[in-house]
Amino acid sequence: MSTSKVKAGQLWSKGKEDLKKQLIELKTELGALRTQKIAGGAASKLTKIHDIRKSIARVLTVINANQRTQLRIYYKNKKYLPLDLRPKQTRAIRRRLSKKEASRVTEKQKKKTMHFPMRKYAVKAEA
């Protein structure tokens, strides 16, 4: 069983199986500490429980981040992207017309601009 805090920097280099193994170890250690606490353990156990919980969170964070990067690679050139991998932005921005949609012009408007272009005026400069 591990006795010190888990460093996040060390976790990034570990593989998926190592992380899962470490997670199981931490959870069993947490369970043991909780039973000791109920049985009437010392106050130092409370800080140990805190450290173990935070270590579990670190391991899970690394696992989830790695999983998300793998999913991003998988969906890179696909037509659709899962909702949680899409950019969050704001609701209004997400519903806004795309650049392509906004630049489209109707047939009537094309004819109108072609037959009646913007008039050009020559302005005489004051001396």
CSV table of C-alpha atoms in Angstrom, one decimal:
chain,number,residue,atom,x,y,z
A,1,MET,CA,0.0,0.0,0.0
A,2,SER,CA,1.1,3.5,-0.8
A,3,THR,CA,1.8,5.8,2.1
A,4,SER,CA,2.6,9.1,0.5
A,5,LYS,CA,0.6,11.4,-1.7
A,6,VAL,CA,0.4,10.7,-5.4
A,7,LYS,CA,2.1,13.2,-7.6
A,8,ALA,CA,0.2,14.1,-10.8
A,9,GLY,CA,3.4,14.5,-12.8
A,10,GLN,CA,4.3,10.9,-12.2
A,11,LEU,CA,0.8,9.7,-13.3
A,12,TRP,CA,1.0,11.1,-16.8
A,13,SER,CA,3.8,8.8,-17.8
A,14,LYS,CA,1.9,5.7,-16.6
A,15,GLY,CA,-0.2,3.4,-18.8
A,16,LYS,CA,-3.9,2.6,-18.5
A,17,GLU,CA,-3.4,-0.7,-16.7
A,18,ASP,CA,-1.0,0.8,-14.1
A,19,LEU,CA,-3.4,3.6,-13.4
A,20,LYS,CA,-6.3,1.2,-12.9
A,21,LYS,CA,-4.1,-0.9,-10.6
A,22,GLN,CA,-3.1,2.1,-8.6
A,23,LEU,CA,-6.7,3.2,-8.4
A,24,ILE,CA,-7.8,-0.1,-7.0
A,25,GLU,CA,-4.9,0.0,-4.4
A,26,LEU,CA,-5.9,3.5,-3.3
A,27,LYS,CA,-9.6,2.5,-2.9
A,28,THR,CA,-8.8,-0.6,-0.8
A,29,GLU,CA,-6.5,1.6,1.4
A,30,LEU,CA,-9.3,4.1,1.7
A,31,GLY,CA,-11.7,1.3,2.8
A,32,ALA,CA,-9.2,0.1,5.4
A,33,LEU,CA,-8.7,3.6,6.8
A,34,ARG,CA,-12.4,4.1,7.1
A,35,THR,CA,-12.9,0.9,9.0
A,36,GLN,CA,-10.0,1.9,11.3
A,37,LYS,CA,-11.7,5.3,11.8
A,38,ILE,CA,-14.9,3.6,12.9
A,39,ALA,CA,-13.1,1.3,15.2
A,40,GLY,CA,-11.6,4.3,17.0
A,41,GLY,CA,-8.4,5.1,15.2
A,42,ALA,CA,-6.2,8.1,15.8
A,43,ALA,CA,-6.8,11.6,14.5
A,44,SER,CA,-3.9,11.2,12.0
A,45,LYS,CA,-6.1,8.8,10.1
A,46,LEU,CA,-8.5,11.6,9.2
A,47,THR,CA,-5.7,13.5,7.3
A,48,LYS,CA,-4.6,10.2,5.7
A,49,ILE,CA,-8.2,9.7,4.5
A,50,HIS,CA,-8.1,13.2,3.0
A,51,ASP,CA,-4.8,12.5,1.2
A,52,ILE,CA,-6.1,9.2,-0.2
A,53,ARG,CA,-9.3,10.7,-1.5
A,54,LYS,CA,-7.3,13.5,-3.2
A,55,SER,CA,-4.9,10.9,-4.7
A,56,ILE,CA,-7.9,8.9,-6.0
A,57,ALA,CA,-9.2,12.1,-7.6
A,58,ARG,CA,-5.8,12.8,-9.3
A,59,VAL,CA,-5.7,9.2,-10.7
A,60,LEU,CA,-9.2,9.5,-12.0
A,61,THR,CA,-8.4,12.9,-13.5
A,62,VAL,CA,-5.5,11.5,-15.4
A,63,ILE,CA,-7.5,8.5,-16.6
A,64,ASN,CA,-10.3,10.7,-17.9
A,65,ALA,CA,-8.0,13.1,-19.6
A,66,ASN,CA,-6.2,10.3,-21.4
A,67,GLN,CA,-9.6,8.9,-22.4
A,68,ARG,CA,-10.7,12.2,-23.8
A,69,THR,CA,-7.5,12.7,-25.8
A,70,GLN,CA,-8.0,9.2,-27.3
A,71,LEU,CA,-11.6,10.1,-28.2
A,72,ARG,CA,-10.5,13.4,-29.8
A,73,ILE,CA,-8.0,11.4,-32.0
A,74,TYR,CA,-10.7,8.9,-32.9
A,75,TYR,CA,-13.3,11.5,-33.9
A,76,LYS,CA,-10.8,13.9,-35.6
A,77,ASN,CA,-11.9,13.5,-39.2
A,78,LYS,CA,-15.5,12.2,-38.5
A,79,LYS,CA,-18.5,14.1,-39.6
A,80,TYR,CA,-20.0,14.4,-36.1
A,81,LEU,CA,-18.3,15.0,-32.7
A,82,PRO,CA,-19.8,13.9,-29.4
A,83,LEU,CA,-21.4,16.8,-27.5
A,84,ASP,CA,-18.9,16.8,-24.6
A,85,LEU,CA,-16.0,17.1,-27.1
A,86,ARG,CA,-17.4,20.1,-28.9
A,87,PRO,CA,-16.4,23.6,-27.9
A,88,LYS,CA,-18.7,24.9,-25.2
A,89,GLN,CA,-19.0,28.6,-26.2
A,90,THR,CA,-22.4,30.2,-25.5
A,91,ARG,CA,-25.8,29.1,-26.5
A,92,ALA,CA,-26.2,32.1,-28.9
A,93,ILE,CA,-22.9,31.4,-30.6
A,94,ARG,CA,-23.7,27.7,-31.0
A,95,ARG,CA,-27.0,28.6,-32.7
A,96,ARG,CA,-25.5,31.4,-34.9
A,97,LEU,CA,-25.3,30.8,-38.7
A,98,SER,CA,-22.0,29.4,-39.9
A,99,LYS,CA,-19.7,31.6,-42.0
A,100,LYS,CA,-20.8,29.7,-45.1
A,101,GLU,CA,-24.5,30.0,-44.4
A,102,ALA,CA,-24.2,33.7,-43.6
A,103,SER,CA,-22.4,34.5,-46.8
A,104,ARG,CA,-24.9,32.8,-49.1
A,105,VAL,CA,-27.0,35.0,-51.3
A,106,THR,CA,-30.4,34.3,-52.9
A,107,GLU,CA,-30.8,34.3,-56.7
A,108,LYS,CA,-32.9,37.4,-56.6
A,109,GLN,CA,-30.3,39.3,-54.6
A,110,LYS,CA,-27.6,38.3,-57.0
A,111,LYS,CA,-29.5,39.6,-60.0
A,112,LYS,CA,-30.3,42.8,-58.1
A,113,THR,CA,-26.7,43.5,-57.3
A,114,MET,CA,-25.6,42.7,-60.8
A,115,HIS,CA,-28.1,44.9,-62.6
A,116,PHE,CA,-28.1,47.7,-60.0
A,117,PRO,CA,-24.6,48.0,-58.7
A,118,MET,CA,-23.6,50.5,-56.0
A,119,ARG,CA,-23.2,53.9,-57.6
A,120,LYS,CA,-19.7,55.5,-57.7
A,121,TYR,CA,-19.5,59.3,-57.2
A,122,ALA,CA,-16.5,61.5,-57.9
A,123,VAL,CA,-16.1,64.0,-55.1
A,124,LYS,CA,-14.4,67.3,-55.9
A,125,ALA,CA,-11.7,68.2,-53.4
A,126,GLU,CA,-11.8,71.6,-51.8
A,127,ALA,CA,-8.7,73.7,-52.1
